[in-house]
Amino acid sequence: MNTADDRGWSPYIGGALSGVVFILSVWFAGKFVGASTTFVRSVGMVERLFSAERVAKMDYFVKEAPKIDWQCMFVLGIFIGSLIASTSSGTFRWTALPDMWEARFGPSRIRRGVVAFTGGLIAMFGARLADG
Amino acid sequence: MRILVYGLIAGMLFGFFLQKARVIRYDKQLGAMRLMDMTIVKFMLSSILVSMVGVYTLLDLGLAQLSVKPTVLGGNILGGLVFGLGWGLLGYCPGTAVGALGEGRWDGLWGVLGMLVGAGLFAEAYPSLKKTVLTWGDFGKITIPQVLGLNHWVIIPLFVMGGLTLFWWFEKKRL
């Protein structure tokens, strides 16, 4: 919806500038970018609220301890950066259905929600399996 | 504490660029998978090529160390296939789902919740995966220059030239 007036930057420029950010991260923080470990640490923090003893014993939460780290702040930053960029350029839109999705699968928000949730679950399992 | 602030700043810049280049959109991500629109590939490959040159320069200057993930064919191949299946359904990857929320695309929220559950399920499955899939084809922490026994500055220009050729072809085909 309403994407015709929405002039963005070249993906080459956006990508190259992101590359510069990644280099500076390695230089000044010694950190390589990523996102999926944050989901492990976050769910570990949630599970710990219910059963701290169990989480403390689980191999994967020993390997990726449930805590706020550099990457967690990086992922939070992505949200804030995107919010700033979209609101300052008038491209922020509350959207429940992507255009391409709606054209193919119709206007049901429930259908989109179920597929998006399932897709997220599968994608994250795969990402962790590949250690990505 | 300073490290956390660096993380937040890096993330904000990255999120800003992702939004400006319009890559945190289902239509762009599915467009790439359907070989219709290569915007996200241009973005990803540009960032990879730039950081490849920069990070290896820092390494040579002694200002940084590499953080190499182990190559485990079982996990990498199966995990990649499973990831692709989920990515095709959701239309956002883990980082871009959060970015999509930032520009109001709140279907990304269902994806984020699914990802948290997926991460939790992986943690449950990890002890048995560690003994099976994650032992298949384990080559340890290897890099391409190291396997080929060549200096990284022989390999990097090849990657850059390959990337630029691909970009040229995308533009020619208007992808």
mmCIF file of C-alpha atoms in Angstrom:
data_model
loop_
_atom_site.group_PDB
_atom_site.id
_atom_site.type_symbol
_atom_site.label_atom_id
_atom_site.label_comp_id
_atom_site.label_asym_id
_atom_site.label_seq_id
_atom_site.Cartn_x
_atom_site.Cartn_y
_atom_site.Cartn_z
ATOM 1 C CA MET A 1 0.000 0.000 0.000
ATOM 2 C CA ASN A 2 1.161 3.481 -0.812
ATOM 3 C CA THR A 3 4.659 2.525 -1.889
ATOM 4 C CA ALA A 4 4.732 4.541 -5.105
ATOM 5 C CA ASP A 5 5.623 7.806 -3.354
ATOM 6 C CA ASP A 6 8.066 6.087 -1.058
ATOM 7 C CA ARG A 7 11.505 6.816 -2.501
ATOM 8 C CA GLY A 8 14.222 4.992 -0.654
ATOM 9 C CA TRP A 9 17.967 4.728 -0.892
ATOM 10 C CA SER A 10 19.850 2.474 -3.267
ATOM 11 C CA PRO A 11 20.349 -0.963 -1.668
ATOM 12 C CA TYR A 12 24.029 -0.735 -2.688
ATOM 13 C CA ILE A 13 24.454 2.452 -0.613
ATOM 14 C CA GLY A 14 22.437 1.105 2.334
ATOM 15 C CA GLY A 15 24.367 -2.169 2.229
ATOM 16 C CA ALA A 16 27.783 -0.523 1.928
ATOM 17 C CA LEU A 17 27.045 1.867 4.835
ATOM 18 C CA SER A 18 25.895 -1.120 6.906
ATOM 19 C CA GLY A 19 29.192 -2.790 6.031
ATOM 20 C CA VAL A 20 31.016 0.236 7.464
ATOM 21 C CA VAL A 21 28.967 -0.101 10.679
ATOM 22 C CA PHE A 22 29.932 -3.801 10.894
ATOM 23 C CA ILE A 23 33.639 -2.939 10.460
ATOM 24 C CA LEU A 24 33.451 -0.296 13.200
ATOM 25 C CA SER A 25 31.699 -2.833 15.486
ATOM 26 C CA VAL A 26 34.509 -5.306 15.001
ATOM 27 C CA TRP A 27 37.101 -2.566 15.542
ATOM 28 C CA PHE A 28 35.678 -0.815 18.604
ATOM 29 C CA ALA A 29 33.560 -3.489 20.285
ATOM 30 C CA GLY A 30 35.194 -6.676 18.944
ATOM 31 C CA LYS A 31 31.682 -7.838 17.999
ATOM 32 C CA PHE A 32 30.468 -9.490 14.806
ATOM 33 C CA VAL A 33 26.828 -8.815 13.978
ATOM 34 C CA GLY A 34 24.028 -11.340 14.381
ATOM 35 C CA ALA A 35 20.483 -11.561 15.650
ATOM 36 C CA SER A 36 19.341 -15.112 16.272
ATOM 37 C CA THR A 37 21.331 -15.787 19.477
ATOM 38 C CA THR A 38 19.310 -12.970 21.057
ATOM 39 C CA PHE A 39 16.132 -15.029 20.632
ATOM 40 C CA VAL A 40 17.765 -17.887 22.555
ATOM 41 C CA ARG A 41 18.914 -15.609 25.377
ATOM 42 C CA SER A 42 15.490 -13.911 25.500
ATOM 43 C CA VAL A 43 13.472 -17.113 25.666
ATOM 44 C CA GLY A 44 15.925 -18.337 28.318
ATOM 45 C CA MET A 45 15.147 -15.230 30.381
ATOM 46 C CA VAL A 46 11.402 -15.887 29.999
ATOM 47 C CA GLU A 47 11.719 -19.573 30.904
ATOM 48 C CA ARG A 48 13.868 -18.661 33.900
ATOM 49 C CA LEU A 49 10.899 -16.778 35.380
ATOM 50 C CA PHE A 50 9.020 -20.077 35.557
ATOM 51 C CA SER A 51 11.781 -22.533 36.340
ATOM 52 C CA ALA A 52 15.203 -21.084 37.080
ATOM 53 C CA GLU A 53 16.641 -24.443 38.155
ATOM 54 C CA ARG A 54 15.682 -26.176 34.942
ATOM 55 C CA VAL A 55 17.152 -23.395 32.747
ATOM 56 C CA ALA A 56 20.386 -23.454 34.750
ATOM 57 C CA LYS A 57 20.791 -27.150 33.911
ATOM 58 C CA MET A 58 20.009 -26.980 30.195
ATOM 59 C CA ASP A 59 23.094 -27.367 27.965
ATOM 60 C CA TYR A 60 22.011 -24.787 25.421
ATOM 61 C CA PHE A 61 21.305 -22.111 28.030
ATOM 62 C CA VAL A 62 24.686 -22.851 29.599
ATOM 63 C CA LYS A 63 26.263 -22.316 26.147
ATOM 64 C CA GLU A 64 24.177 -19.177 25.397
ATOM 65 C CA ALA A 65 23.504 -17.726 28.836
ATOM 66 C CA PRO A 66 20.175 -15.858 29.244
ATOM 67 C CA LYS A 67 21.431 -12.283 29.649
ATOM 68 C CA ILE A 68 21.393 -8.861 27.984
ATOM 69 C CA ASP A 69 24.499 -8.627 25.821
ATOM 70 C CA TRP A 70 25.891 -6.608 22.902
ATOM 71 C CA GLN A 71 23.760 -8.439 20.339
ATOM 72 C CA CYS A 72 20.557 -7.963 22.324
ATOM 73 C CA MET A 73 21.152 -4.208 22.268
ATOM 74 C CA PHE A 74 21.971 -4.455 18.556
ATOM 75 C CA VAL A 75 18.594 -6.114 17.858
ATOM 76 C CA LEU A 76 16.773 -3.515 19.979
ATOM 77 C CA GLY A 77 18.672 -0.856 18.027
ATOM 78 C CA ILE A 78 17.412 -2.243 14.701
ATOM 79 C CA PHE A 79 13.868 -1.649 15.905
ATOM 80 C CA ILE A 80 14.616 1.909 17.057
ATOM 81 C CA GLY A 81 16.614 2.762 13.931
ATOM 82 C CA SER A 82 13.837 1.530 11.675
ATOM 83 C CA LEU A 83 11.267 3.463 13.723
ATOM 84 C CA ILE A 84 13.308 6.682 13.433
ATOM 85 C CA ALA A 85 13.910 6.235 9.696
ATOM 86 C CA SER A 86 10.264 5.475 8.913
ATOM 87 C CA THR A 87 8.612 8.117 11.096
ATOM 88 C CA SER A 88 11.037 10.857 10.007
ATOM 89 C CA SER A 89 10.390 10.130 6.328
ATOM 90 C CA GLY A 90 6.643 9.554 6.557
ATOM 91 C CA THR A 91 6.970 5.908 5.495
ATOM 92 C CA PHE A 92 5.762 4.431 8.810
ATOM 93 C CA ARG A 93 2.531 2.480 8.196
ATOM 94 C CA TRP A 94 0.554 0.194 10.474
ATOM 95 C CA THR A 95 0.303 -2.832 8.213
ATOM 96 C CA ALA A 96 -1.121 -6.245 9.096
ATOM 97 C CA LEU A 97 -0.778 -7.804 5.660
ATOM 98 C CA PRO A 98 2.042 -7.458 3.131
ATOM 99 C CA ASP A 99 0.773 -6.511 -0.365
ATOM 100 C CA MET A 100 2.145 -9.621 -2.065
ATOM 101 C CA TRP A 101 0.658 -11.835 0.650
ATOM 102 C CA GLU A 102 -2.777 -10.238 0.427
ATOM 103 C CA ALA A 103 -2.836 -10.509 -3.376
ATOM 104 C CA ARG A 104 -2.164 -14.242 -3.158
ATOM 105 C CA PHE A 105 -3.701 -15.388 0.154
ATOM 106 C CA GLY A 106 -6.499 -12.909 0.779
ATOM 107 C CA PRO A 107 -7.405 -10.504 3.601
ATOM 108 C CA SER A 108 -7.466 -12.920 6.572
ATOM 109 C CA ARG A 109 -5.208 -11.595 9.351
ATOM 110 C CA ILE A 110 -5.564 -14.857 11.233
ATOM 111 C CA ARG A 111 -4.219 -16.848 8.308
ATOM 112 C CA ARG A 112 -1.244 -14.473 8.024
ATOM 113 C CA GLY A 113 -0.672 -14.642 11.784
ATOM 114 C CA VAL A 114 -0.676 -18.446 11.875
ATOM 115 C CA VAL A 115 1.683 -18.754 8.900
ATOM 116 C CA ALA A 116 4.008 -15.996 10.172
ATOM 117 C CA PHE A 117 4.200 -17.609 13.623
ATOM 118 C CA THR A 118 4.854 -21.075 12.159
ATOM 119 C CA GLY A 119 7.411 -19.648 9.732
ATOM 120 C CA GLY A 120 9.227 -17.834 12.526
ATOM 121 C CA LEU A 121 9.321 -20.983 14.636
ATOM 122 C CA ILE A 122 10.744 -23.105 11.788
ATOM 123 C CA ALA A 123 13.197 -20.408 10.636
ATOM 124 C CA MET A 124 14.640 -19.961 14.117
ATOM 125 C CA PHE A 125 15.031 -23.703 14.681
ATOM 126 C CA GLY A 126 16.904 -23.922 11.367
ATOM 127 C CA ALA A 127 19.034 -20.851 12.092
ATOM 128 C CA ARG A 128 20.135 -22.330 15.412
ATOM 129 C CA LEU A 129 20.780 -25.733 13.859
ATOM 130 C CA ALA A 130 23.061 -24.108 11.289
ATOM 131 C CA ASP A 131 24.632 -22.011 14.102
ATOM 132 C CA GLY A 132 23.839 -18.882 12.090
ATOM 133 C CA MET B 1 28.283 -1.136 29.822
ATOM 134 C CA ARG B 2 30.117 0.704 27.029
ATOM 135 C CA ILE B 3 29.843 -2.438 24.912
ATOM 136 C CA LEU B 4 26.050 -2.413 25.335
ATOM 137 C CA VAL B 5 25.880 1.219 24.180
ATOM 138 C CA TYR B 6 28.016 0.356 21.135
ATOM 139 C CA GLY B 7 25.579 -2.462 20.351
ATOM 140 C CA LEU B 8 22.602 -0.113 20.557
ATOM 141 C CA ILE B 9 24.254 2.507 18.309
ATOM 142 C CA ALA B 10 25.329 -0.111 15.728
ATOM 143 C CA GLY B 11 21.813 -1.569 15.713
ATOM 144 C CA MET B 12 20.180 1.844 15.315
ATOM 145 C CA LEU B 13 22.386 2.688 12.332
ATOM 146 C CA PHE B 14 21.773 -0.716 10.754
ATOM 147 C CA GLY B 15 18.001 -0.458 11.328
ATOM 148 C CA PHE B 16 18.046 3.040 9.828
ATOM 149 C CA PHE B 17 19.842 1.827 6.684
ATOM 150 C CA LEU B 18 17.609 -1.272 6.397
ATOM 151 C CA GLN B 19 14.514 0.913 6.466
ATOM 152 C CA LYS B 20 15.931 3.526 4.069
ATOM 153 C CA ALA B 21 16.869 0.862 1.524
ATOM 154 C CA ARG B 22 13.373 -0.664 1.894
ATOM 155 C CA VAL B 23 14.673 -4.180 2.505
ATOM 156 C CA ILE B 24 12.679 -4.979 5.673
ATOM 157 C CA ARG B 25 9.600 -5.840 3.680
ATOM 158 C CA TYR B 26 7.913 -9.144 3.018
ATOM 159 C CA ASP B 27 7.456 -8.183 -0.650
ATOM 160 C CA LYS B 28 11.199 -7.545 -1.075
ATOM 161 C CA GLN B 29 12.244 -10.753 0.717
ATOM 162 C CA LEU B 30 9.734 -12.935 -1.128
ATOM 163 C CA GLY B 31 10.671 -11.048 -4.295
ATOM 164 C CA ALA B 32 14.248 -12.292 -3.934
ATOM 165 C CA MET B 33 13.146 -15.871 -3.221
ATOM 166 C CA ARG B 34 10.923 -15.765 -6.293
ATOM 167 C CA LEU B 35 13.837 -14.354 -8.352
ATOM 168 C CA MET B 36 11.786 -11.253 -9.166
ATOM 169 C CA ASP B 37 13.532 -8.509 -7.195
ATOM 170 C CA MET B 38 17.144 -8.709 -6.040
ATOM 171 C CA THR B 39 17.060 -5.649 -3.738
ATOM 172 C CA ILE B 40 17.876 -7.606 -0.586
ATOM 173 C CA VAL B 41 20.642 -9.560 -2.319
ATOM 174 C CA LYS B 42 22.215 -6.264 -3.454
ATOM 175 C CA PHE B 43 22.017 -4.952 0.102
ATOM 176 C CA MET B 44 23.407 -8.099 1.754
ATOM 177 C CA LEU B 45 26.192 -8.660 -0.722
ATOM 178 C CA SER B 46 27.252 -4.977 -0.635
ATOM 179 C CA SER B 47 27.539 -5.109 3.152
ATOM 180 C CA ILE B 48 29.429 -8.423 3.013
ATOM 181 C CA LEU B 49 31.943 -7.207 0.419
ATOM 182 C CA VAL B 50 32.622 -3.946 2.281
ATOM 183 C CA SER B 51 32.999 -5.653 5.654
ATOM 184 C CA MET B 52 35.158 -8.418 4.144
ATOM 185 C CA VAL B 53 37.729 -5.855 3.007
ATOM 186 C CA GLY B 54 37.486 -3.831 6.226
ATOM 187 C CA VAL B 55 37.650 -6.707 8.691
ATOM 188 C CA TYR B 56 40.636 -8.377 6.980
ATOM 189 C CA THR B 57 42.414 -4.991 6.908
ATOM 190 C CA LEU B 58 41.834 -4.666 10.672
ATOM 191 C CA LEU B 59 43.104 -8.228 11.104
ATOM 192 C CA ASP B 60 46.324 -7.477 9.185
ATOM 193 C CA LEU B 61 46.838 -4.320 11.235
ATOM 194 C CA GLY B 62 46.407 -6.355 14.429
ATOM 195 C CA LEU B 63 43.330 -4.333 15.411
ATOM 196 C CA ALA B 64 40.798 -7.189 15.366
ATOM 197 C CA GLN B 65 40.448 -10.938 15.538
ATOM 198 C CA LEU B 66 38.212 -13.149 13.456
ATOM 199 C CA SER B 67 35.328 -14.978 15.118
ATOM 200 C CA VAL B 68 34.973 -18.060 12.941
ATOM 201 C CA LYS B 69 31.939 -20.298 13.336
ATOM 202 C CA PRO B 70 32.641 -24.022 12.984
ATOM 203 C CA THR B 71 31.765 -25.698 9.668
ATOM 204 C CA VAL B 72 29.513 -28.639 10.517
ATOM 205 C CA LEU B 73 27.953 -29.884 7.288
ATOM 206 C CA GLY B 74 25.073 -31.710 9.034
ATOM 207 C CA GLY B 75 23.986 -28.618 10.954
ATOM 208 C CA ASN B 76 24.820 -26.092 8.216
ATOM 209 C CA ILE B 77 23.001 -27.915 5.402
ATOM 210 C CA LEU B 78 19.984 -29.200 7.312
ATOM 211 C CA GLY B 79 19.708 -25.976 9.294
ATOM 212 C CA GLY B 80 19.945 -23.920 6.101
ATOM 213 C CA LEU B 81 17.156 -25.917 4.457
ATOM 214 C CA VAL B 82 14.923 -25.662 7.514
ATOM 215 C CA PHE B 83 15.666 -21.932 7.851
ATOM 216 C CA GLY B 84 14.763 -21.355 4.209
ATOM 217 C CA LEU B 85 11.434 -23.101 4.653
ATOM 218 C CA GLY B 86 10.535 -20.914 7.626
ATOM 219 C CA TRP B 87 11.880 -17.744 5.997
ATOM 220 C CA GLY B 88 9.697 -18.354 2.951
ATOM 221 C CA LEU B 89 6.618 -18.657 5.159
ATOM 222 C CA LEU B 90 7.351 -15.668 7.358
ATOM 223 C CA GLY B 91 8.984 -13.394 4.789
ATOM 224 C CA TYR B 92 11.307 -11.813 7.375
ATOM 225 C CA CYS B 93 14.590 -13.081 8.820
ATOM 226 C CA PRO B 94 15.269 -12.681 12.573
ATOM 227 C CA GLY B 95 16.841 -9.199 12.344
ATOM 228 C CA THR B 96 14.458 -7.848 9.708
ATOM 229 C CA ALA B 97 11.341 -9.059 11.591
ATOM 230 C CA VAL B 98 12.310 -6.631 14.363
ATOM 231 C CA GLY B 99 13.041 -3.910 11.779
ATOM 232 C CA ALA B 100 9.674 -4.536 10.089
ATOM 233 C CA LEU B 101 7.936 -3.918 13.430
ATOM 234 C CA GLY B 102 9.780 -0.595 13.613
ATOM 235 C CA GLU B 103 8.127 0.636 10.421
ATOM 236 C CA GLY B 104 4.687 -0.558 11.506
ATOM 237 C CA ARG B 105 4.542 -3.945 9.767
ATOM 238 C CA TRP B 106 3.129 -5.673 12.772
ATOM 239 C CA ASP B 107 2.688 -9.091 11.126
ATOM 240 C CA GLY B 108 6.389 -9.294 12.044
ATOM 241 C CA LEU B 109 5.285 -9.626 15.676
ATOM 242 C CA TRP B 110 3.803 -13.095 15.025
ATOM 243 C CA GLY B 111 7.124 -14.008 13.467
ATOM 244 C CA VAL B 112 9.077 -12.750 16.478
ATOM 245 C CA LEU B 113 6.855 -14.772 18.843
ATOM 246 C CA GLY B 114 7.272 -17.861 16.652
ATOM 247 C CA MET B 115 11.032 -17.345 16.705
ATOM 248 C CA LEU B 116 11.101 -17.217 20.491
ATOM 249 C CA VAL B 117 9.199 -20.514 20.612
ATOM 250 C CA GLY B 118 11.518 -21.970 17.938
ATOM 251 C CA ALA B 119 14.570 -20.952 19.985
ATOM 252 C CA GLY B 120 13.036 -22.590 23.067
ATOM 253 C CA LEU B 121 12.314 -25.809 21.172
ATOM 254 C CA PHE B 122 15.855 -25.861 19.815
ATOM 255 C CA ALA B 123 17.195 -25.577 23.371
ATOM 256 C CA GLU B 124 15.072 -28.638 24.269
ATOM 257 C CA ALA B 125 16.339 -30.606 21.258
ATOM 258 C CA TYR B 126 19.981 -29.519 21.618
ATOM 259 C CA PRO B 127 21.252 -32.429 23.784
ATOM 260 C CA SER B 128 20.160 -35.034 21.208
ATOM 261 C CA LEU B 129 21.140 -32.901 18.161
ATOM 262 C CA LYS B 130 24.596 -32.393 19.652
ATOM 263 C CA LYS B 131 25.162 -36.160 19.575
ATOM 264 C CA THR B 132 23.794 -36.675 16.057
ATOM 265 C CA VAL B 133 23.345 -33.996 13.339
ATOM 266 C CA LEU B 134 25.898 -31.642 14.879
ATOM 267 C CA THR B 135 28.644 -34.294 14.621
ATOM 268 C CA TRP B 136 28.087 -35.001 10.898
ATOM 269 C CA GLY B 137 30.832 -33.524 8.719
ATOM 270 C CA ASP B 138 32.488 -31.455 11.441
ATOM 271 C CA PHE B 139 35.462 -29.584 9.933
ATOM 272 C CA GLY B 140 35.977 -27.210 12.865
ATOM 273 C CA LYS B 141 36.715 -23.507 12.512
ATOM 274 C CA ILE B 142 37.975 -23.216 8.940
ATOM 275 C CA THR B 143 38.126 -20.355 6.435
ATOM 276 C CA ILE B 144 38.333 -20.469 2.630
ATOM 277 C CA PRO B 145 41.869 -18.935 2.409
ATOM 278 C CA GLN B 146 43.064 -21.416 5.054
ATOM 279 C CA VAL B 147 41.590 -24.478 3.281
ATOM 280 C CA LEU B 148 43.063 -23.402 -0.070
ATOM 281 C CA GLY B 149 46.372 -22.446 1.559
ATOM 282 C CA LEU B 150 46.253 -19.000 -0.057
ATOM 283 C CA ASN B 151 46.646 -15.487 1.338
ATOM 284 C CA HIS B 152 43.265 -13.871 2.011
ATOM 285 C CA TRP B 153 44.140 -10.992 -0.336
ATOM 286 C CA VAL B 154 44.121 -13.509 -3.200
ATOM 287 C CA ILE B 155 40.589 -14.631 -2.315
ATOM 288 C CA ILE B 156 38.987 -11.287 -1.396
ATOM 289 C CA PRO B 157 39.415 -9.621 -4.846
ATOM 290 C CA LEU B 158 37.864 -12.722 -6.446
ATOM 291 C CA PHE B 159 34.806 -12.365 -4.207
ATOM 292 C CA VAL B 160 34.603 -8.627 -4.910
ATOM 293 C CA MET B 161 34.849 -9.179 -8.672
ATOM 294 C CA GLY B 162 32.260 -11.970 -8.502
ATOM 295 C CA GLY B 163 29.915 -9.703 -6.538
ATOM 296 C CA LEU B 164 30.339 -6.777 -8.928
ATOM 297 C CA THR B 165 29.702 -9.062 -11.912
ATOM 298 C CA LEU B 166 26.502 -10.255 -10.276
ATOM 299 C CA PHE B 167 25.428 -6.628 -9.604
ATOM 300 C CA TRP B 168 26.104 -5.738 -13.242
ATOM 301 C CA TRP B 169 23.980 -8.681 -14.348
ATOM 302 C CA PHE B 170 21.128 -7.764 -11.942
ATOM 303 C CA GLU B 171 21.062 -4.224 -13.344
ATOM 304 C CA LYS B 172 21.176 -5.485 -16.923
ATOM 305 C CA LYS B 173 18.208 -7.771 -16.233
ATOM 306 C CA ARG B 174 16.500 -5.035 -14.139
ATOM 307 C CA LEU B 175 16.110 -7.394 -11.197
#
